[in-house]
Amino acid sequence: MKNSKLLQLKVDHLYHIALDTEQHDLQTMFGDVKFVCFGGQVSRMERFTSFVIQELGLQPGTGDTPTNYAAGTDRYALYKAGPVLAVSHGIGIPSLSVVFNEILKLVHYAKCTDVTFFRIGTCGGVGLEPGTVVLTEKAVDGAFQPFLSTTILGKKVQRPAYVEKPLLEELLSCSENTDDFKTVTGTTMCTDDFYEGQARLDGAFCDYDEDDKMKFLNNVKAKGVCNIEMESLGFLAMCNHAGVPGAVACVTLLDRLKGDFVSTDFSLLKSWQHRAQKLVLRFIKRRITQQNRHKNG
């Protein structure tokens, strides 16, 4: 852990996920975790957990839905399926940052080893067919800067946001020729908000016109940006700062060069959301197979 001051705490309360180091045996509960998957919505991560249970051939728990270990709070949700943690992070970097900190501490207190983090989500594509999965090479902010700029003790601190090449290549290799969708790699733009920050015309505020919007989006494309969302910059910057391997896989719901609105049928959107999850789960299954061979070998 980067913060040695944690050693001075008698009890660490992971307040926003309703766990602590005194009342909960975190090593027994979570010590076998090897993969942590973050996503925005509670319901999406619950469905993802059920998908993991099914694909890994795990025994489902009691009840109709996976156990939410953060049920003591209504801020986030935390599910577990074998070696996989599934965490909801809400919208935007500030919301992600809070739960990321506490999950990182959870993994530390549980004495997990060789853990890989993923953000699995949705985004707007830039010149890509809707339904395409984008694997982030690096993230930039709304001004094309490839680092998270945050303020600590009144001073600006910059932390780079990129994916290590071997991890990116391993994840990309999990795509298959038989997939009914494309998987690409590229730069992800991470903005501070959904409306003005992403050049939409339908927010409560809009001090630019269609021509301004298209000039900006064409510039975004010209600079190699493939997609736009709101978390990758913070996620990758925190992964890099913590020394934890991390990757981002998002499916595009629309092409921003052709419009601002998601007009696709809802059932089709749900099936598209499954695509990035499917790719990451292939990675997880492959890694588990490799780890089992190593144990038995």
Short mmCIF file of N, CA and C in Angstrom, two decimals, residues 5-172:
data_model
loop_
_atom_site.label_atom_id
_atom_site.label_comp_id
_atom_site.label_asym_id
_atom_site.label_seq_id
_atom_site.Cartn_x
_atom_site.Cartn_y
_atom_site.Cartn_z
N LYS A 5 0.51 5.09 6.70
CA LYS A 5 -0.23 5.53 7.87
C LYS A 5 -1.38 4.58 8.23
N LEU A 6 -1.77 3.75 7.27
CA LEU A 6 -2.81 2.77 7.56
C LEU A 6 -2.37 1.78 8.64
N LEU A 7 -1.06 1.58 8.77
CA LEU A 7 -0.54 0.66 9.77
C LEU A 7 -0.82 1.15 11.19
N GLN A 8 -1.09 2.44 11.34
CA GLN A 8 -1.34 3.01 12.65
C GLN A 8 -2.80 2.88 13.08
N LEU A 9 -3.66 2.44 12.17
CA LEU A 9 -5.08 2.34 12.48
C LEU A 9 -5.37 1.03 13.22
N LYS A 10 -6.09 1.13 14.33
CA LYS A 10 -6.55 -0.08 15.01
C LYS A 10 -7.66 -0.75 14.22
N VAL A 11 -8.53 0.08 13.66
CA VAL A 11 -9.63 -0.41 12.82
C VAL A 11 -9.72 0.50 11.61
N ASP A 12 -9.83 -0.10 10.44
CA ASP A 12 -10.07 0.69 9.23
C ASP A 12 -11.49 0.42 8.77
N HIS A 13 -12.29 1.47 8.77
CA HIS A 13 -13.69 1.35 8.36
C HIS A 13 -13.79 1.66 6.86
N LEU A 14 -14.12 0.66 6.08
CA LEU A 14 -14.37 0.85 4.65
C LEU A 14 -15.83 1.27 4.52
N TYR A 15 -16.06 2.51 4.89
CA TYR A 15 -17.40 3.02 5.17
C TYR A 15 -18.37 2.85 4.01
N HIS A 16 -17.92 3.14 2.80
CA HIS A 16 -18.84 3.18 1.66
C HIS A 16 -19.18 1.81 1.09
N ILE A 17 -18.49 0.77 1.59
CA ILE A 17 -18.86 -0.60 1.20
C ILE A 17 -19.24 -1.43 2.43
N ALA A 18 -19.45 -0.77 3.54
CA ALA A 18 -20.02 -1.38 4.75
C ALA A 18 -19.20 -2.56 5.29
N LEU A 19 -17.87 -2.43 5.24
CA LEU A 19 -16.98 -3.45 5.78
C LEU A 19 -15.93 -2.77 6.66
N ASP A 20 -15.32 -3.53 7.58
CA ASP A 20 -14.21 -2.98 8.34
C ASP A 20 -13.28 -4.11 8.75
N THR A 21 -12.12 -3.75 9.27
CA THR A 21 -11.09 -4.74 9.60
C THR A 21 -11.29 -5.37 10.97
N GLU A 22 -12.26 -4.93 11.71
CA GLU A 22 -12.51 -5.50 13.05
C GLU A 22 -13.66 -6.52 13.02
N GLN A 23 -14.77 -6.14 12.44
CA GLN A 23 -15.95 -7.01 12.45
C GLN A 23 -15.92 -8.09 11.37
N HIS A 24 -15.11 -7.90 10.35
CA HIS A 24 -15.12 -8.82 9.21
C HIS A 24 -13.75 -9.45 9.01
N ASP A 25 -13.74 -10.77 8.80
CA ASP A 25 -12.51 -11.49 8.47
C ASP A 25 -12.30 -11.37 6.97
N LEU A 26 -11.67 -10.28 6.57
CA LEU A 26 -11.56 -9.96 5.15
C LEU A 26 -10.71 -10.97 4.39
N GLN A 27 -9.72 -11.54 5.04
CA GLN A 27 -8.89 -12.52 4.35
C GLN A 27 -9.68 -13.79 4.04
N THR A 28 -10.50 -14.23 4.99
CA THR A 28 -11.34 -15.41 4.75
C THR A 28 -12.39 -15.12 3.69
N MET A 29 -12.97 -13.93 3.73
CA MET A 29 -14.05 -13.57 2.82
C MET A 29 -13.56 -13.33 1.40
N PHE A 30 -12.39 -12.68 1.27
CA PHE A 30 -11.97 -12.19 -0.05
C PHE A 30 -10.54 -12.56 -0.44
N GLY A 31 -9.87 -13.38 0.34
CA GLY A 31 -8.46 -13.66 0.11
C GLY A 31 -8.13 -14.36 -1.19
N ASP A 32 -9.13 -15.02 -1.80
CA ASP A 32 -8.88 -15.73 -3.06
C ASP A 32 -9.16 -14.89 -4.30
N VAL A 33 -9.44 -13.62 -4.12
CA VAL A 33 -9.78 -12.75 -5.25
C VAL A 33 -8.55 -12.50 -6.12
N LYS A 34 -8.71 -12.66 -7.43
CA LYS A 34 -7.66 -12.41 -8.41
C LYS A 34 -8.06 -11.34 -9.43
N PHE A 35 -9.37 -11.07 -9.52
CA PHE A 35 -9.87 -10.14 -10.53
C PHE A 35 -10.93 -9.24 -9.90
N VAL A 36 -10.80 -7.94 -10.12
CA VAL A 36 -11.79 -6.98 -9.64
C VAL A 36 -12.35 -6.25 -10.84
N CYS A 37 -13.66 -6.37 -11.04
CA CYS A 37 -14.32 -5.77 -12.20
C CYS A 37 -15.26 -4.66 -11.73
N PHE A 38 -14.99 -3.45 -12.20
CA PHE A 38 -15.79 -2.28 -11.86
C PHE A 38 -16.74 -1.97 -13.01
N GLY A 39 -17.94 -1.52 -12.67
CA GLY A 39 -18.90 -1.06 -13.66
C GLY A 39 -19.83 -0.06 -13.02
N GLY A 40 -20.51 0.74 -13.83
CA GLY A 40 -21.28 1.85 -13.30
C GLY A 40 -22.50 1.46 -12.49
N GLN A 41 -23.37 0.63 -13.06
CA GLN A 41 -24.68 0.37 -12.46
C GLN A 41 -24.65 -0.85 -11.54
N VAL A 42 -25.42 -0.74 -10.45
CA VAL A 42 -25.57 -1.87 -9.53
C VAL A 42 -26.18 -3.06 -10.25
N SER A 43 -27.26 -2.84 -10.99
CA SER A 43 -27.96 -3.94 -11.66
C SER A 43 -27.06 -4.63 -12.68
N ARG A 44 -26.24 -3.85 -13.38
CA ARG A 44 -25.35 -4.43 -14.38
C ARG A 44 -24.30 -5.33 -13.74
N MET A 45 -23.76 -4.91 -12.59
CA MET A 45 -22.75 -5.72 -11.92
C MET A 45 -23.37 -6.95 -11.26
N GLU A 46 -24.61 -6.84 -10.85
CA GLU A 46 -25.30 -8.01 -10.33
C GLU A 46 -25.48 -9.06 -11.43
N ARG A 47 -25.90 -8.60 -12.61
CA ARG A 47 -26.07 -9.52 -13.75
C ARG A 47 -24.71 -10.09 -14.18
N PHE A 48 -23.68 -9.27 -14.14
CA PHE A 48 -22.35 -9.74 -14.49
C PHE A 48 -21.90 -10.85 -13.53
N THR A 49 -22.19 -10.69 -12.25
CA THR A 49 -21.82 -11.70 -11.26
C THR A 49 -22.53 -13.02 -11.56
N SER A 50 -23.80 -12.96 -11.91
CA SER A 50 -24.54 -14.18 -12.27
C SER A 50 -23.92 -14.82 -13.51
N PHE A 51 -23.48 -13.99 -14.45
CA PHE A 51 -22.82 -14.48 -15.67
C PHE A 51 -21.51 -15.19 -15.32
N VAL A 52 -20.73 -14.62 -14.40
CA VAL A 52 -19.47 -15.22 -13.97
C VAL A 52 -19.73 -16.57 -13.30
N ILE A 53 -20.72 -16.60 -12.42
CA ILE A 53 -21.07 -17.85 -11.73
C ILE A 53 -21.40 -18.95 -12.74
N GLN A 54 -22.17 -18.57 -13.74
CA GLN A 54 -22.58 -19.54 -14.77
C GLN A 54 -21.37 -20.00 -15.59
N GLU A 55 -20.57 -19.06 -16.06
CA GLU A 55 -19.47 -19.39 -16.96
C GLU A 55 -18.33 -20.13 -16.27
N LEU A 56 -18.13 -19.86 -14.97
CA LEU A 56 -17.05 -20.53 -14.24
C LEU A 56 -17.54 -21.82 -13.59
N GLY A 57 -18.83 -22.13 -13.74
CA GLY A 57 -19.37 -23.37 -13.17
C GLY A 57 -19.38 -23.37 -11.66
N LEU A 58 -19.61 -22.19 -11.07
CA LEU A 58 -19.61 -22.06 -9.61
C LEU A 58 -20.98 -22.40 -9.04
N GLN A 59 -20.99 -22.73 -7.77
CA GLN A 59 -22.25 -23.02 -7.09
C GLN A 59 -22.88 -21.69 -6.69
N PRO A 60 -24.09 -21.39 -7.16
CA PRO A 60 -24.72 -20.12 -6.78
C PRO A 60 -25.05 -20.10 -5.30
N GLY A 61 -25.08 -18.92 -4.72
CA GLY A 61 -25.44 -18.80 -3.31
C GLY A 61 -26.93 -18.97 -3.10
N THR A 62 -27.35 -18.81 -1.87
CA THR A 62 -28.78 -18.92 -1.57
C THR A 62 -29.51 -17.69 -2.08
N GLY A 63 -30.76 -17.86 -2.43
CA GLY A 63 -31.56 -16.74 -2.93
C GLY A 63 -31.51 -16.63 -4.43
N ASP A 64 -32.29 -15.70 -4.94
CA ASP A 64 -32.41 -15.54 -6.39
C ASP A 64 -31.33 -14.65 -6.99
N THR A 65 -30.66 -13.86 -6.16
CA THR A 65 -29.65 -12.93 -6.66
C THR A 65 -28.36 -13.11 -5.87
N PRO A 66 -27.20 -12.72 -6.46
CA PRO A 66 -25.92 -12.81 -5.73
C PRO A 66 -25.94 -11.94 -4.48
N THR A 67 -25.13 -12.33 -3.51
CA THR A 67 -25.03 -11.58 -2.25
C THR A 67 -24.31 -10.26 -2.47
N ASN A 68 -24.91 -9.19 -1.98
CA ASN A 68 -24.30 -7.87 -2.03
C ASN A 68 -23.60 -7.62 -0.70
N TYR A 69 -22.27 -7.68 -0.70
CA TYR A 69 -21.51 -7.53 0.54
C TYR A 69 -21.52 -6.09 1.05
N ALA A 70 -21.94 -5.17 0.22
CA ALA A 70 -22.04 -3.76 0.63
C ALA A 70 -23.49 -3.37 0.90
N ALA A 71 -24.32 -4.35 1.23
CA ALA A 71 -25.75 -4.08 1.43
C ALA A 71 -26.02 -3.16 2.61
N GLY A 72 -25.03 -3.01 3.50
CA GLY A 72 -25.21 -2.12 4.64
C GLY A 72 -25.18 -0.65 4.27
N THR A 73 -24.88 -0.36 3.01
CA THR A 73 -24.90 1.02 2.51
C THR A 73 -25.64 1.04 1.18
N ASP A 74 -26.20 2.17 0.82
CA ASP A 74 -26.90 2.25 -0.47
C ASP A 74 -26.07 3.01 -1.51
N ARG A 75 -24.78 3.16 -1.25
CA ARG A 75 -23.94 3.95 -2.15
C ARG A 75 -23.37 3.11 -3.29
N TYR A 76 -22.88 1.92 -2.96
CA TYR A 76 -22.27 1.04 -3.95
C TYR A 76 -22.75 -0.39 -3.71
N ALA A 77 -22.43 -1.27 -4.64
CA ALA A 77 -22.70 -2.69 -4.48
C ALA A 77 -21.41 -3.47 -4.70
N LEU A 78 -21.27 -4.58 -3.98
CA LEU A 78 -20.07 -5.41 -4.05
C LEU A 78 -20.49 -6.88 -4.06
N TYR A 79 -20.17 -7.56 -5.15
CA TYR A 79 -20.53 -8.97 -5.31
C TYR A 79 -19.26 -9.80 -5.49
N LYS A 80 -19.37 -11.09 -5.17
CA LYS A 80 -18.23 -11.99 -5.33
C LYS A 80 -18.68 -13.29 -5.99
N ALA A 81 -17.88 -13.74 -6.96
CA ALA A 81 -18.12 -15.02 -7.61
C ALA A 81 -16.77 -15.71 -7.75
N GLY A 82 -16.47 -16.62 -6.84
CA GLY A 82 -15.16 -17.27 -6.85
C GLY A 82 -14.05 -16.25 -6.74
N PRO A 83 -13.11 -16.21 -7.69
CA PRO A 83 -11.99 -15.28 -7.61
C PRO A 83 -12.29 -13.90 -8.19
N VAL A 84 -13.57 -13.62 -8.46
CA VAL A 84 -13.95 -12.37 -9.13
C VAL A 84 -14.79 -11.49 -8.19
N LEU A 85 -14.35 -10.26 -8.01
CA LEU A 85 -15.16 -9.23 -7.34
C LEU A 85 -15.81 -8.37 -8.40
N ALA A 86 -17.08 -8.05 -8.22
CA ALA A 86 -17.79 -7.15 -9.12
C ALA A 86 -18.28 -5.96 -8.30
N VAL A 87 -17.90 -4.76 -8.72
CA VAL A 87 -18.14 -3.55 -7.93
C VAL A 87 -18.83 -2.49 -8.77
N SER A 88 -19.89 -1.88 -8.25
CA SER A 88 -20.49 -0.73 -8.94
C SER A 88 -19.76 0.53 -8.50
N HIS A 89 -19.56 1.47 -9.45
CA HIS A 89 -18.81 2.69 -9.11
C HIS A 89 -19.58 3.99 -9.37
N GLY A 90 -20.82 3.89 -9.85
CA GLY A 90 -21.55 5.12 -10.12
C GLY A 90 -21.05 5.80 -11.38
N ILE A 91 -21.32 7.11 -11.50
CA ILE A 91 -20.96 7.87 -12.69
C ILE A 91 -19.86 8.87 -12.36
N GLY A 92 -18.80 8.86 -13.17
CA GLY A 92 -17.76 9.88 -13.06
C GLY A 92 -16.62 9.50 -12.13
N ILE A 93 -15.51 10.21 -12.29
CA ILE A 93 -14.30 9.92 -11.52
C ILE A 93 -14.48 10.13 -10.02
N PRO A 94 -15.14 11.20 -9.55
CA PRO A 94 -15.28 11.36 -8.09
C PRO A 94 -15.96 10.16 -7.43
N SER A 95 -17.04 9.66 -8.03
CA SER A 95 -17.73 8.51 -7.46
C SER A 95 -16.84 7.27 -7.53
N LEU A 96 -16.17 7.07 -8.66
CA LEU A 96 -15.26 5.94 -8.82
C LEU A 96 -14.13 5.99 -7.80
N SER A 97 -13.57 7.18 -7.57
CA SER A 97 -12.41 7.33 -6.72
C SER A 97 -12.67 6.83 -5.30
N VAL A 98 -13.85 7.11 -4.78
CA VAL A 98 -14.18 6.72 -3.40
C VAL A 98 -14.16 5.20 -3.26
N VAL A 99 -14.88 4.51 -4.12
CA VAL A 99 -14.96 3.05 -3.99
C VAL A 99 -13.65 2.40 -4.41
N PHE A 100 -12.91 2.99 -5.35
CA PHE A 100 -11.62 2.44 -5.75
C PHE A 100 -10.67 2.40 -4.56
N ASN A 101 -10.60 3.50 -3.82
CA ASN A 101 -9.75 3.54 -2.63
C ASN A 101 -10.08 2.42 -1.66
N GLU A 102 -11.36 2.22 -1.42
CA GLU A 102 -11.76 1.24 -0.42
C GLU A 102 -11.61 -0.19 -0.92
N ILE A 103 -11.81 -0.41 -2.22
CA ILE A 103 -11.56 -1.74 -2.78
C ILE A 103 -10.08 -2.06 -2.76
N LEU A 104 -9.24 -1.08 -3.04
CA LEU A 104 -7.79 -1.29 -3.00
C LEU A 104 -7.37 -1.68 -1.59
N LYS A 105 -7.92 -1.03 -0.58
CA LYS A 105 -7.60 -1.37 0.80
C LYS A 105 -8.16 -2.75 1.16
N LEU A 106 -9.35 -3.05 0.67
CA LEU A 106 -9.94 -4.37 0.91
C LEU A 106 -9.02 -5.48 0.38
N VAL A 107 -8.56 -5.31 -0.86
CA VAL A 107 -7.67 -6.30 -1.47
C VAL A 107 -6.38 -6.44 -0.66
N HIS A 108 -5.89 -5.33 -0.12
CA HIS A 108 -4.69 -5.35 0.71
C HIS A 108 -4.93 -6.10 2.02
N TYR A 109 -6.00 -5.75 2.71
CA TYR A 109 -6.28 -6.39 4.00
C TYR A 109 -6.62 -7.87 3.84
N ALA A 110 -7.18 -8.23 2.69
CA ALA A 110 -7.51 -9.64 2.43
C ALA A 110 -6.29 -10.44 1.99
N LYS A 111 -5.14 -9.76 1.84
CA LYS A 111 -3.88 -10.40 1.43
C LYS A 111 -4.00 -11.09 0.07
N CYS A 112 -4.72 -10.46 -0.83
CA CYS A 112 -4.83 -10.98 -2.19
C CYS A 112 -3.50 -10.77 -2.92
N THR A 113 -3.22 -11.64 -3.88
CA THR A 113 -1.98 -11.53 -4.66
C THR A 113 -2.30 -11.60 -6.15
N ASP A 114 -1.45 -10.97 -6.94
CA ASP A 114 -1.55 -11.03 -8.41
C ASP A 114 -2.95 -10.66 -8.90
N VAL A 115 -3.44 -9.53 -8.44
CA VAL A 115 -4.80 -9.10 -8.77
C VAL A 115 -4.78 -8.17 -9.98
N THR A 116 -5.76 -8.35 -10.87
CA THR A 116 -5.93 -7.48 -12.04
C THR A 116 -7.27 -6.77 -11.93
N PHE A 117 -7.27 -5.46 -12.20
CA PHE A 117 -8.48 -4.65 -12.15
C PHE A 117 -8.99 -4.38 -13.58
N PHE A 118 -10.31 -4.34 -13.72
CA PHE A 118 -10.94 -3.97 -14.98
C PHE A 118 -12.05 -2.96 -14.73
N ARG A 119 -12.21 -2.03 -15.67
CA ARG A 119 -13.46 -1.27 -15.76
C ARG A 119 -14.17 -1.78 -17.00
N ILE A 120 -15.42 -2.19 -16.82
CA ILE A 120 -16.24 -2.69 -17.91
C ILE A 120 -17.45 -1.77 -18.03
N GLY A 121 -17.63 -1.13 -19.19
CA GLY A 121 -18.71 -0.17 -19.25
C GLY A 121 -19.21 0.11 -20.65
N THR A 122 -19.88 1.27 -20.77
CA THR A 122 -20.43 1.73 -22.04
C THR A 122 -19.83 3.10 -22.35
N CYS A 123 -19.97 3.52 -23.60
CA CYS A 123 -19.37 4.78 -24.02
C CYS A 123 -20.01 5.24 -25.32
N GLY A 124 -19.64 6.42 -25.73
CA GLY A 124 -19.97 6.90 -27.06
C GLY A 124 -18.79 6.68 -27.98
N GLY A 125 -19.02 6.10 -29.14
CA GLY A 125 -17.94 5.89 -30.09
C GLY A 125 -17.69 7.13 -30.92
N VAL A 126 -16.51 7.21 -31.51
CA VAL A 126 -16.16 8.31 -32.41
C VAL A 126 -15.72 7.70 -33.74
N GLY A 127 -16.67 7.64 -34.69
CA GLY A 127 -16.37 7.04 -35.99
C GLY A 127 -16.39 5.52 -35.97
N LEU A 128 -16.99 4.93 -34.95
CA LEU A 128 -17.08 3.48 -34.85
C LEU A 128 -18.53 3.04 -34.93
N GLU A 129 -18.73 1.83 -35.46
CA GLU A 129 -20.07 1.27 -35.52
C GLU A 129 -20.58 0.99 -34.10
N PRO A 130 -21.80 1.40 -33.77
CA PRO A 130 -22.35 1.09 -32.45
C PRO A 130 -22.30 -0.41 -32.18
N GLY A 131 -21.94 -0.75 -30.94
CA GLY A 131 -21.78 -2.15 -30.58
C GLY A 131 -20.33 -2.62 -30.62
N THR A 132 -19.42 -1.73 -31.04
CA THR A 132 -17.99 -2.06 -31.07
C THR A 132 -17.42 -2.01 -29.65
N VAL A 133 -16.55 -2.96 -29.32
CA VAL A 133 -15.87 -2.95 -28.02
C VAL A 133 -14.53 -2.23 -28.19
N VAL A 134 -14.29 -1.24 -27.33
CA VAL A 134 -13.04 -0.49 -27.36
C VAL A 134 -12.22 -0.85 -26.12
N LEU A 135 -10.98 -1.27 -26.35
CA LEU A 135 -10.02 -1.50 -25.28
C LEU A 135 -9.08 -0.30 -25.23
N THR A 136 -9.06 0.37 -24.10
CA THR A 136 -8.31 1.62 -23.97
C THR A 136 -6.81 1.37 -23.94
N GLU A 137 -6.08 2.10 -24.80
CA GLU A 137 -4.61 2.09 -24.75
C GLU A 137 -4.13 3.14 -23.73
N LYS A 138 -4.70 4.33 -23.85
CA LYS A 138 -4.44 5.39 -22.89
C LYS A 138 -5.69 6.24 -22.81
N ALA A 139 -5.83 6.98 -21.71
CA ALA A 139 -6.97 7.88 -21.55
C ALA A 139 -6.47 9.32 -21.54
N VAL A 140 -7.28 10.21 -22.09
CA VAL A 140 -6.98 11.65 -22.07
C VAL A 140 -8.18 12.38 -21.50
N ASP A 141 -7.94 13.58 -21.00
CA ASP A 141 -9.06 14.38 -20.49
C ASP A 141 -9.69 15.17 -21.63
N GLY A 142 -10.62 16.04 -21.29
CA GLY A 142 -11.34 16.81 -22.31
C GLY A 142 -10.48 17.79 -23.07
N ALA A 143 -9.26 18.03 -22.58
CA ALA A 143 -8.31 18.91 -23.27
C ALA A 143 -7.17 18.10 -23.89
N PHE A 144 -7.37 16.78 -24.03
CA PHE A 144 -6.43 15.85 -24.66
C PHE A 144 -5.16 15.60 -23.85
N GLN A 145 -5.18 15.90 -22.56
CA GLN A 145 -4.01 15.64 -21.72
C GLN A 145 -4.04 14.19 -21.23
N PRO A 146 -2.94 13.42 -21.37
CA PRO A 146 -2.95 11.99 -21.06
C PRO A 146 -2.66 11.67 -19.60
N PHE A 147 -3.21 12.47 -18.72
CA PHE A 147 -3.00 12.22 -17.30
C PHE A 147 -4.18 12.79 -16.50
N LEU A 148 -4.37 12.22 -15.31
CA LEU A 148 -5.37 12.75 -14.38
C LEU A 148 -4.74 13.93 -13.65
N SER A 149 -5.39 15.07 -13.70
CA SER A 149 -4.93 16.25 -12.97
C SER A 149 -5.85 16.43 -11.76
N THR A 150 -5.29 16.24 -10.58
CA THR A 150 -6.09 16.35 -9.37
C THR A 150 -5.43 17.33 -8.41
N THR A 151 -6.18 17.85 -7.47
CA THR A 151 -5.67 18.84 -6.53
C THR A 151 -5.53 18.20 -5.15
N ILE A 152 -4.30 18.21 -4.61
CA ILE A 152 -4.02 17.64 -3.29
C ILE A 152 -3.30 18.69 -2.46
N LEU A 153 -3.86 19.02 -1.32
CA LEU A 153 -3.29 20.06 -0.45
C LEU A 153 -3.09 21.37 -1.20
N GLY A 154 -4.03 21.68 -2.07
CA GLY A 154 -4.00 22.94 -2.80
C GLY A 154 -3.07 22.97 -3.98
N LYS A 155 -2.44 21.83 -4.30
CA LYS A 155 -1.49 21.78 -5.40
C LYS A 155 -1.95 20.78 -6.46
N LYS A 156 -1.69 21.09 -7.72
CA LYS A 156 -2.03 20.20 -8.82
C LYS A 156 -1.05 19.03 -8.89
N VAL A 157 -1.62 17.84 -9.00
CA VAL A 157 -0.82 16.62 -9.13
C VAL A 157 -1.27 15.91 -10.40
N GLN A 158 -0.33 15.47 -11.20
CA GLN A 158 -0.64 14.78 -12.45
C GLN A 158 -0.23 13.32 -12.38
N ARG A 159 -1.15 12.42 -12.76
CA ARG A 159 -0.87 11.00 -12.74
C ARG A 159 -1.24 10.40 -14.10
N PRO A 160 -0.30 9.75 -14.78
CA PRO A 160 -0.54 9.22 -16.13
C PRO A 160 -1.59 8.12 -16.13
N ALA A 161 -2.28 8.00 -17.26
CA ALA A 161 -3.39 7.05 -17.39
C ALA A 161 -3.21 6.23 -18.65
N TYR A 162 -2.65 5.05 -18.51
CA TYR A 162 -2.41 4.19 -19.66
C TYR A 162 -2.51 2.73 -19.22
N VAL A 163 -2.59 1.84 -20.21
CA VAL A 163 -2.64 0.41 -19.94
C VAL A 163 -1.31 -0.19 -20.38
N GLU A 164 -0.73 -1.02 -19.52
CA GLU A 164 0.52 -1.69 -19.88
C GLU A 164 0.29 -2.54 -21.13
N LYS A 165 1.22 -2.46 -22.08
CA LYS A 165 1.05 -3.12 -23.38
C LYS A 165 0.81 -4.62 -23.28
N PRO A 166 1.55 -5.38 -22.45
CA PRO A 166 1.29 -6.82 -22.38
C PRO A 166 -0.14 -7.16 -21.94
N LEU A 167 -0.68 -6.41 -20.98
CA LEU A 167 -2.05 -6.65 -20.54
C LEU A 167 -3.03 -6.32 -21.64
N LEU A 168 -2.82 -5.21 -22.34
CA LEU A 168 -3.70 -4.82 -23.43
C LEU A 168 -3.70 -5.88 -24.53
N GLU A 169 -2.51 -6.36 -24.89
CA GLU A 169 -2.42 -7.37 -25.94
C GLU A 169 -3.06 -8.68 -25.52
N GLU A 170 -2.91 -9.04 -24.26
CA GLU A 170 -3.53 -10.28 -23.77
C GLU A 170 -5.05 -10.17 -23.80
N LEU A 171 -5.57 -9.01 -23.42
CA LEU A 171 -7.02 -8.81 -23.45
C LEU A 171 -7.53 -8.80 -24.88
N LEU A 172 -6.81 -8.13 -25.78
CA LEU A 172 -7.22 -8.09 -27.19
C LEU A 172 -7.23 -9.49 -27.80
#
